[in-house]
Amino acid sequence: MTAPRPRSLGVDPATGKEAFAVTCPGGVLEALADAHALQSAAALAAIVGAVLQADNASDAELAALVPPLHAALDDCIGMMAAGRA
């Protein structure tokens, strides 16, 4: 079994620093991390949709979207597999 990885809880608007936590199943921090992951995935989907709709992005620009898309998809799949989404 792998060690749990820290999950993002969002960015503190006052400091600009991102907060991370290792969450427990069913805990408050897990719920906050899930909500942040879904909000981030929705925002990323909107950005990617706009880029694709504009139909003038370079291969490098499109490639730059792959890592954050992969991370968002990984988070969402994790939530669905655990029955939280």
PDB file of N, CA and C in Angstrom:
ATOM      1  N   MET A   1       0.843  -1.186   0.000  1.00  0.00           N
ATOM      2  CA  MET A   1       0.000   0.000   0.000  1.00  0.00           C
ATOM      3  C   MET A   1       0.886   1.245   0.000  1.00  0.00           C
ATOM      4  N   THR A   2       0.527   2.221  -0.808  1.00  0.00           N
ATOM      5  CA  THR A   2       1.318   3.447  -0.880  1.00  0.00           C
ATOM      6  C   THR A   2       0.887   4.418   0.213  1.00  0.00           C
ATOM      7  N   ALA A   3       1.796   5.268   0.584  1.00  0.00           N
ATOM      8  CA  ALA A   3       1.499   6.282   1.593  1.00  0.00           C
ATOM      9  C   ALA A   3       0.547   7.306   1.002  1.00  0.00           C
ATOM     10  N   PRO A   4      -0.361   7.824   1.813  1.00  0.00           N
ATOM     11  CA  PRO A   4      -1.280   8.845   1.297  1.00  0.00           C
ATOM     12  C   PRO A   4      -0.512  10.089   0.865  1.00  0.00           C
ATOM     13  N   ARG A   5      -0.978  10.693  -0.210  1.00  0.00           N
ATOM     14  CA  ARG A   5      -0.311  11.892  -0.701  1.00  0.00           C
ATOM     15  C   ARG A   5      -1.063  13.128  -0.213  1.00  0.00           C
ATOM     16  N   PRO A   6      -0.338  14.197   0.033  1.00  0.00           N
ATOM     17  CA  PRO A   6      -1.010  15.435   0.450  1.00  0.00           C
ATOM     18  C   PRO A   6      -1.951  15.929  -0.641  1.00  0.00           C
ATOM     19  N   ARG A   7      -3.081  16.435  -0.228  1.00  0.00           N
ATOM     20  CA  ARG A   7      -4.063  16.981  -1.165  1.00  0.00           C
ATOM     21  C   ARG A   7      -4.210  18.477  -0.930  1.00  0.00           C
ATOM     22  N   SER A   8      -4.442  19.191  -2.008  1.00  0.00           N
ATOM     23  CA  SER A   8      -4.590  20.640  -1.913  1.00  0.00           C
ATOM     24  C   SER A   8      -5.932  21.002  -1.286  1.00  0.00           C
ATOM     25  N   LEU A   9      -5.896  22.003  -0.412  1.00  0.00           N
ATOM     26  CA  LEU A   9      -7.113  22.548   0.180  1.00  0.00           C
ATOM     27  C   LEU A   9      -7.425  23.925  -0.387  1.00  0.00           C
ATOM     28  N   GLY A  10      -6.567  24.410  -1.276  1.00  0.00           N
ATOM     29  CA  GLY A  10      -6.769  25.719  -1.888  1.00  0.00           C
ATOM     30  C   GLY A  10      -5.624  26.660  -1.578  1.00  0.00           C
ATOM     31  N   VAL A  11      -5.769  27.874  -2.048  1.00  0.00           N
ATOM     32  CA  VAL A  11      -4.738  28.898  -1.888  1.00  0.00           C
ATOM     33  C   VAL A  11      -5.238  29.968  -0.940  1.00  0.00           C
ATOM     34  N   ASP A  12      -4.412  30.326   0.019  1.00  0.00           N
ATOM     35  CA  ASP A  12      -4.742  31.398   0.952  1.00  0.00           C
ATOM     36  C   ASP A  12      -4.643  32.724   0.203  1.00  0.00           C
ATOM     37  N   PRO A  13      -5.753  33.450   0.076  1.00  0.00           N
ATOM     38  CA  PRO A  13      -5.703  34.704  -0.688  1.00  0.00           C
ATOM     39  C   PRO A  13      -4.805  35.764  -0.057  1.00  0.00           C
ATOM     40  N   ALA A  14      -4.606  35.699   1.235  1.00  0.00           N
ATOM     41  CA  ALA A  14      -3.778  36.709   1.899  1.00  0.00           C
ATOM     42  C   ALA A  14      -2.295  36.498   1.623  1.00  0.00           C
ATOM     43  N   THR A  15      -1.860  35.240   1.578  1.00  0.00           N
ATOM     44  CA  THR A  15      -0.434  34.960   1.417  1.00  0.00           C
ATOM     45  C   THR A  15      -0.082  34.425   0.041  1.00  0.00           C
ATOM     46  N   GLY A  16      -1.074  33.890  -0.670  1.00  0.00           N
ATOM     47  CA  GLY A  16      -0.823  33.288  -1.970  1.00  0.00           C
ATOM     48  C   GLY A  16      -0.225  31.896  -1.868  1.00  0.00           C
ATOM     49  N   LYS A  17      -0.157  31.346  -0.655  1.00  0.00           N
ATOM     50  CA  LYS A  17       0.409  30.023  -0.449  1.00  0.00           C
ATOM     51  C   LYS A  17      -0.689  28.967  -0.505  1.00  0.00           C
ATOM     52  N   GLU A  18      -0.326  27.829  -1.092  1.00  0.00           N
ATOM     53  CA  GLU A  18      -1.279  26.722  -1.191  1.00  0.00           C
ATOM     54  C   GLU A  18      -1.180  25.866   0.069  1.00  0.00           C
ATOM     55  N   ALA A  19      -2.342  25.491   0.594  1.00  0.00           N
ATOM     56  CA  ALA A  19      -2.394  24.639   1.785  1.00  0.00           C
ATOM     57  C   ALA A  19      -2.620  23.197   1.362  1.00  0.00           C
ATOM     58  N   PHE A  20      -1.887  22.288   1.987  1.00  0.00           N
ATOM     59  CA  PHE A  20      -2.009  20.862   1.711  1.00  0.00           C
ATOM     60  C   PHE A  20      -2.298  20.124   3.010  1.00  0.00           C
ATOM     61  N   ALA A  21      -2.977  18.964   2.889  1.00  0.00           N
ATOM     62  CA  ALA A  21      -3.235  18.114   4.051  1.00  0.00           C
ATOM     63  C   ALA A  21      -3.281  16.668   3.602  1.00  0.00           C
ATOM     64  N   VAL A  22      -2.846  15.787   4.477  1.00  0.00           N
ATOM     65  CA  VAL A  22      -3.056  14.357   4.275  1.00  0.00           C
ATOM     66  C   VAL A  22      -4.393  14.066   4.946  1.00  0.00           C
ATOM     67  N   THR A  23      -5.378  13.704   4.152  1.00  0.00           N
ATOM     68  CA  THR A  23      -6.744  13.595   4.647  1.00  0.00           C
ATOM     69  C   THR A  23      -7.085  12.176   5.092  1.00  0.00           C
ATOM     70  N   CYS A  24      -8.073  12.092   5.974  1.00  0.00           N
ATOM     71  CA  CYS A  24      -8.606  10.805   6.432  1.00  0.00           C
ATOM     72  C   CYS A  24      -9.959  10.576   5.777  1.00  0.00           C
ATOM     73  N   PRO A  25     -10.270   9.334   5.434  1.00  0.00           N
ATOM     74  CA  PRO A  25     -11.570   9.056   4.814  1.00  0.00           C
ATOM     75  C   PRO A  25     -12.729   9.546   5.681  1.00  0.00           C
ATOM     76  N   GLY A  26     -13.615  10.291   5.054  1.00  0.00           N
ATOM     77  CA  GLY A  26     -14.794  10.801   5.742  1.00  0.00           C
ATOM     78  C   GLY A  26     -14.563  12.027   6.598  1.00  0.00           C
ATOM     79  N   GLY A  27     -13.347  12.545   6.613  1.00  0.00           N
ATOM     80  CA  GLY A  27     -13.032  13.694   7.459  1.00  0.00           C
ATOM     81  C   GLY A  27     -13.370  15.030   6.814  1.00  0.00           C
ATOM     82  N   VAL A  28     -13.315  16.054   7.623  1.00  0.00           N
ATOM     83  CA  VAL A  28     -13.608  17.411   7.166  1.00  0.00           C
ATOM     84  C   VAL A  28     -12.582  17.865   6.123  1.00  0.00           C
ATOM     85  N   LEU A  29     -11.314  17.558   6.367  1.00  0.00           N
ATOM     86  CA  LEU A  29     -10.284  17.977   5.418  1.00  0.00           C
ATOM     87  C   LEU A  29     -10.449  17.264   4.082  1.00  0.00           C
ATOM     88  N   GLU A  30     -10.897  16.011   4.112  1.00  0.00           N
ATOM     89  CA  GLU A  30     -11.144  15.302   2.861  1.00  0.00           C
ATOM     90  C   GLU A  30     -12.269  15.980   2.083  1.00  0.00           C
ATOM     91  N   ALA A  31     -13.309  16.401   2.766  1.00  0.00           N
ATOM     92  CA  ALA A  31     -14.417  17.095   2.106  1.00  0.00           C
ATOM     93  C   ALA A  31     -13.946  18.413   1.498  1.00  0.00           C
ATOM     94  N   LEU A  32     -13.093  19.142   2.223  1.00  0.00           N
ATOM     95  CA  LEU A  32     -12.554  20.396   1.682  1.00  0.00           C
ATOM     96  C   LEU A  32     -11.678  20.130   0.463  1.00  0.00           C
ATOM     97  N   ALA A  33     -10.848  19.097   0.535  1.00  0.00           N
ATOM     98  CA  ALA A  33      -9.974  18.760  -0.589  1.00  0.00           C
ATOM     99  C   ALA A  33     -10.808  18.321  -1.795  1.00  0.00           C
ATOM    100  N   ASP A  34     -11.868  17.556  -1.561  1.00  0.00           N
ATOM    101  CA  ASP A  34     -12.748  17.134  -2.651  1.00  0.00           C
ATOM    102  C   ASP A  34     -13.408  18.338  -3.323  1.00  0.00           C
ATOM    103  N   ALA A  35     -13.916  19.263  -2.514  1.00  0.00           N
ATOM    104  CA  ALA A  35     -14.569  20.455  -3.070  1.00  0.00           C
ATOM    105  C   ALA A  35     -13.576  21.277  -3.884  1.00  0.00           C
ATOM    106  N   HIS A  36     -12.367  21.427  -3.374  1.00  0.00           N
ATOM    107  CA  HIS A  36     -11.336  22.181  -4.105  1.00  0.00           C
ATOM    108  C   HIS A  36     -10.981  21.479  -5.410  1.00  0.00           C
ATOM    109  N   ALA A  37     -10.847  20.160  -5.363  1.00  0.00           N
ATOM    110  CA  ALA A  37     -10.503  19.399  -6.570  1.00  0.00           C
ATOM    111  C   ALA A  37     -11.586  19.545  -7.637  1.00  0.00           C
ATOM    112  N   LEU A  38     -12.852  19.504  -7.230  1.00  0.00           N
ATOM    113  CA  LEU A  38     -13.939  19.648  -8.203  1.00  0.00           C
ATOM    114  C   LEU A  38     -14.006  21.061  -8.773  1.00  0.00           C
ATOM    115  N   GLN A  39     -13.794  22.065  -7.940  1.00  0.00           N
ATOM    116  CA  GLN A  39     -13.784  23.446  -8.433  1.00  0.00           C
ATOM    117  C   GLN A  39     -12.624  23.665  -9.395  1.00  0.00           C
ATOM    118  N   SER A  40     -11.480  23.128  -9.057  1.00  0.00           N
ATOM    119  CA  SER A  40     -10.310  23.267  -9.923  1.00  0.00           C
ATOM    120  C   SER A  40     -10.524  22.552 -11.254  1.00  0.00           C
ATOM    121  N   ALA A  41     -11.093  21.348 -11.200  1.00  0.00           N
ATOM    122  CA  ALA A  41     -11.350  20.586 -12.425  1.00  0.00           C
ATOM    123  C   ALA A  41     -12.353  21.320 -13.314  1.00  0.00           C
ATOM    124  N   ALA A  42     -13.380  21.918 -12.718  1.00  0.00           N
ATOM    125  CA  ALA A  42     -14.369  22.657 -13.503  1.00  0.00           C
ATOM    126  C   ALA A  42     -13.741  23.877 -14.169  1.00  0.00           C
ATOM    127  N   ALA A  43     -12.906  24.596 -13.437  1.00  0.00           N
ATOM    128  CA  ALA A  43     -12.236  25.768 -14.010  1.00  0.00           C
ATOM    129  C   ALA A  43     -11.284  25.351 -15.128  1.00  0.00           C
ATOM    130  N   LEU A  44     -10.540  24.284 -14.908  1.00  0.00           N
ATOM    131  CA  LEU A  44      -9.612  23.792 -15.920  1.00  0.00           C
ATOM    132  C   LEU A  44     -10.354  23.335 -17.166  1.00  0.00           C
ATOM    133  N   ALA A  45     -11.485  22.664 -16.977  1.00  0.00           N
ATOM    134  CA  ALA A  45     -12.287  22.220 -18.120  1.00  0.00           C
ATOM    135  C   ALA A  45     -12.774  23.416 -18.941  1.00  0.00           C
ATOM    136  N   ALA A  46     -13.152  24.490 -18.267  1.00  0.00           N
ATOM    137  CA  ALA A  46     -13.599  25.694 -18.982  1.00  0.00           C
ATOM    138  C   ALA A  46     -12.444  26.315 -19.778  1.00  0.00           C
ATOM    139  N   ILE A  47     -11.274  26.364 -19.179  1.00  0.00           N
ATOM    140  CA  ILE A  47     -10.109  26.935 -19.865  1.00  0.00           C
ATOM    141  C   ILE A  47      -9.735  26.092 -21.081  1.00  0.00           C
ATOM    142  N   VAL A  48      -9.660  24.781 -20.889  1.00  0.00           N
ATOM    143  CA  VAL A  48      -9.298  23.894 -21.992  1.00  0.00           C
ATOM    144  C   VAL A  48     -10.344  23.973 -23.095  1.00  0.00           C
ATOM    145  N   GLY A  49     -11.609  24.026 -22.719  1.00  0.00           N
ATOM    146  CA  GLY A  49     -12.673  24.154 -23.713  1.00  0.00           C
ATOM    147  C   GLY A  49     -12.532  25.429 -24.535  1.00  0.00           C
ATOM    148  N   ALA A  50     -12.217  26.530 -23.884  1.00  0.00           N
ATOM    149  CA  ALA A  50     -12.041  27.798 -24.597  1.00  0.00           C
ATOM    150  C   ALA A  50     -10.837  27.740 -25.533  1.00  0.00           C
ATOM    151  N   VAL A  51      -9.750  27.125 -25.073  1.00  0.00           N
ATOM    152  CA  VAL A  51      -8.553  27.004 -25.913  1.00  0.00           C
ATOM    153  C   VAL A  51      -8.853  26.149 -27.137  1.00  0.00           C
ATOM    154  N   LEU A  52      -9.535  25.032 -26.925  1.00  0.00           N
ATOM    155  CA  LEU A  52      -9.856  24.150 -28.045  1.00  0.00           C
ATOM    156  C   LEU A  52     -10.846  24.798 -29.005  1.00  0.00           C
ATOM    157  N   GLN A  53     -11.788  25.544 -28.473  1.00  0.00           N
ATOM    158  CA  GLN A  53     -12.781  26.207 -29.319  1.00  0.00           C
ATOM    159  C   GLN A  53     -12.138  27.304 -30.163  1.00  0.00           C
ATOM    160  N   ALA A  54     -11.138  27.988 -29.623  1.00  0.00           N
ATOM    161  CA  ALA A  54     -10.454  29.034 -30.383  1.00  0.00           C
ATOM    162  C   ALA A  54      -9.705  28.440 -31.572  1.00  0.00           C
ATOM    163  N   ASP A  55      -9.297  27.188 -31.451  1.00  0.00           N
ATOM    164  CA  ASP A  55      -8.679  26.427 -32.540  1.00  0.00           C
ATOM    165  C   ASP A  55      -7.434  27.087 -33.121  1.00  0.00           C
ATOM    166  N   ASN A  56      -6.672  27.772 -32.270  1.00  0.00           N
ATOM    167  CA  ASN A  56      -5.428  28.363 -32.773  1.00  0.00           C
ATOM    168  C   ASN A  56      -4.269  28.182 -31.795  1.00  0.00           C
ATOM    169  N   ALA A  57      -4.391  27.204 -30.890  1.00  0.00           N
ATOM    170  CA  ALA A  57      -3.335  26.957 -29.918  1.00  0.00           C
ATOM    171  C   ALA A  57      -2.208  26.155 -30.563  1.00  0.00           C
ATOM    172  N   SER A  58      -1.008  26.456 -30.159  1.00  0.00           N
ATOM    173  CA  SER A  58       0.151  25.710 -30.660  1.00  0.00           C
ATOM    174  C   SER A  58       0.235  24.359 -29.954  1.00  0.00           C
ATOM    175  N   ASP A  59       1.049  23.484 -30.507  1.00  0.00           N
ATOM    176  CA  ASP A  59       1.259  22.184 -29.882  1.00  0.00           C
ATOM    177  C   ASP A  59       1.857  22.348 -28.490  1.00  0.00           C
ATOM    178  N   ALA A  60       2.733  23.312 -28.321  1.00  0.00           N
ATOM    179  CA  ALA A  60       3.352  23.557 -27.013  1.00  0.00           C
ATOM    180  C   ALA A  60       2.314  24.033 -25.997  1.00  0.00           C
ATOM    181  N   GLU A  61       1.406  24.898 -26.426  1.00  0.00           N
ATOM    182  CA  GLU A  61       0.350  25.366 -25.523  1.00  0.00           C
ATOM    183  C   GLU A  61      -0.566  24.217 -25.131  1.00  0.00           C
ATOM    184  N   LEU A  62      -0.924  23.400 -26.087  1.00  0.00           N
ATOM    185  CA  LEU A  62      -1.779  22.254 -25.785  1.00  0.00           C
ATOM    186  C   LEU A  62      -1.064  21.267 -24.872  1.00  0.00           C
ATOM    187  N   ALA A  63       0.225  21.051 -25.117  1.00  0.00           N
ATOM    188  CA  ALA A  63       1.003  20.131 -24.285  1.00  0.00           C
ATOM    189  C   ALA A  63       1.098  20.632 -22.846  1.00  0.00           C
ATOM    190  N   ALA A  64       1.119  21.947 -22.660  1.00  0.00           N
ATOM    191  CA  ALA A  64       1.203  22.515 -21.307  1.00  0.00           C
ATOM    192  C   ALA A  64      -0.058  22.218 -20.499  1.00  0.00           C
ATOM    193  N   LEU A  65      -1.166  21.927 -21.177  1.00  0.00           N
ATOM    194  CA  LEU A  65      -2.409  21.629 -20.479  1.00  0.00           C
ATOM    195  C   LEU A  65      -2.498  20.177 -20.015  1.00  0.00           C
ATOM    196  N   VAL A  66      -1.666  19.308 -20.558  1.00  0.00           N
ATOM    197  CA  VAL A  66      -1.768  17.885 -20.241  1.00  0.00           C
ATOM    198  C   VAL A  66      -1.485  17.581 -18.767  1.00  0.00           C
ATOM    199  N   PRO A  67      -0.395  18.068 -18.161  1.00  0.00           N
ATOM    200  CA  PRO A  67      -0.156  17.722 -16.742  1.00  0.00           C
ATOM    201  C   PRO A  67      -1.279  18.165 -15.795  1.00  0.00           C
ATOM    202  N   PRO A  68      -1.790  19.411 -15.893  1.00  0.00           N
ATOM    203  CA  PRO A  68      -2.877  19.764 -14.976  1.00  0.00           C
ATOM    204  C   PRO A  68      -4.163  18.987 -15.275  1.00  0.00           C
ATOM    205  N   LEU A  69      -4.403  18.663 -16.541  1.00  0.00           N
ATOM    206  CA  LEU A  69      -5.575  17.849 -16.866  1.00  0.00           C
ATOM    207  C   LEU A  69      -5.442  16.455 -16.258  1.00  0.00           C
ATOM    208  N   HIS A  70      -4.251  15.887 -16.356  1.00  0.00           N
ATOM    209  CA  HIS A  70      -4.018  14.564 -15.779  1.00  0.00           C
ATOM    210  C   HIS A  70      -4.231  14.594 -14.269  1.00  0.00           C
ATOM    211  N   ALA A  71      -3.704  15.599 -13.594  1.00  0.00           N
ATOM    212  CA  ALA A  71      -3.851  15.705 -12.139  1.00  0.00           C
ATOM    213  C   ALA A  71      -5.321  15.854 -11.742  1.00  0.00           C
ATOM    214  N   ALA A  72      -6.067  16.687 -12.474  1.00  0.00           N
ATOM    215  CA  ALA A  72      -7.480  16.887 -12.168  1.00  0.00           C
ATOM    216  C   ALA A  72      -8.267  15.599 -12.398  1.00  0.00           C
ATOM    217  N   LEU A  73      -7.974  14.922 -13.486  1.00  0.00           N
ATOM    218  CA  LEU A  73      -8.653  13.660 -13.783  1.00  0.00           C
ATOM    219  C   LEU A  73      -8.330  12.614 -12.720  1.00  0.00           C
ATOM    220  N   ASP A  74      -7.080  12.552 -12.298  1.00  0.00           N
ATOM    221  CA  ASP A  74      -6.665  11.607 -11.258  1.00  0.00           C
ATOM    222  C   ASP A  74      -7.421  11.866  -9.957  1.00  0.00           C
ATOM    223  N   ASP A  75      -7.531  13.135  -9.565  1.00  0.00           N
ATOM    224  CA  ASP A  75      -8.272  13.478  -8.343  1.00  0.00           C
ATOM    225  C   ASP A  75      -9.741  13.085  -8.452  1.00  0.00           C
ATOM    226  N   CYS A  76     -10.356  13.392  -9.578  1.00  0.00           N
ATOM    227  CA  CYS A  76     -11.784  13.104  -9.750  1.00  0.00           C
ATOM    228  C   CYS A  76     -12.045  11.603  -9.784  1.00  0.00           C
ATOM    229  N   ILE A  77     -11.162  10.861 -10.426  1.00  0.00           N
ATOM    230  CA  ILE A  77     -11.318   9.395 -10.474  1.00  0.00           C
ATOM    231  C   ILE A  77     -11.163   8.830  -9.061  1.00  0.00           C
ATOM    232  N   GLY A  78     -10.215   9.356  -8.298  1.00  0.00           N
ATOM    233  CA  GLY A  78     -10.038   8.912  -6.913  1.00  0.00           C
ATOM    234  C   GLY A  78     -11.282   9.127  -6.089  1.00  0.00           C
ATOM    235  N   MET A  79     -11.923  10.286  -6.262  1.00  0.00           N
ATOM    236  CA  MET A  79     -13.152  10.569  -5.509  1.00  0.00           C
ATOM    237  C   MET A  79     -14.273   9.624  -5.944  1.00  0.00           C
ATOM    238  N   MET A  80     -14.402   9.397  -7.245  1.00  0.00           N
ATOM    239  CA  MET A  80     -15.466   8.512  -7.735  1.00  0.00           C
ATOM    240  C   MET A  80     -15.227   7.087  -7.271  1.00  0.00           C
ATOM    241  N   ALA A  81     -13.984   6.627  -7.284  1.00  0.00           N
ATOM    242  CA  ALA A  81     -13.669   5.271  -6.851  1.00  0.00           C
ATOM    243  C   ALA A  81     -13.977   5.072  -5.369  1.00  0.00           C
ATOM    244  N   ALA A  82     -13.822   6.136  -4.600  1.00  0.00           N
ATOM    245  CA  ALA A  82     -14.103   6.060  -3.169  1.00  0.00           C
ATOM    246  C   ALA A  82     -15.579   6.335  -2.865  1.00  0.00           C
ATOM    247  N   GLY A  83     -16.361   6.629  -3.908  1.00  0.00           N
ATOM    248  CA  GLY A  83     -17.792   6.884  -3.713  1.00  0.00           C
ATOM    249  C   GLY A  83     -18.115   8.230  -3.117  1.00  0.00           C
ATOM    250  N   ARG A  84     -17.225   9.210  -3.319  1.00  0.00           N
ATOM    251  CA  ARG A  84     -17.449  10.534  -2.746  1.00  0.00           C
ATOM    252  C   ARG A  84     -17.965  11.545  -3.747  1.00  0.00           C
ATOM    253  N   ALA A  85     -18.007  11.204  -5.014  1.00  0.00           N
ATOM    254  CA  ALA A  85     -18.456  12.197  -6.012  1.00  0.00           C
ATOM    255  C   ALA A  85     -19.796  11.790  -6.569  1.00  0.00           C
TER     256      ALA A  85
END
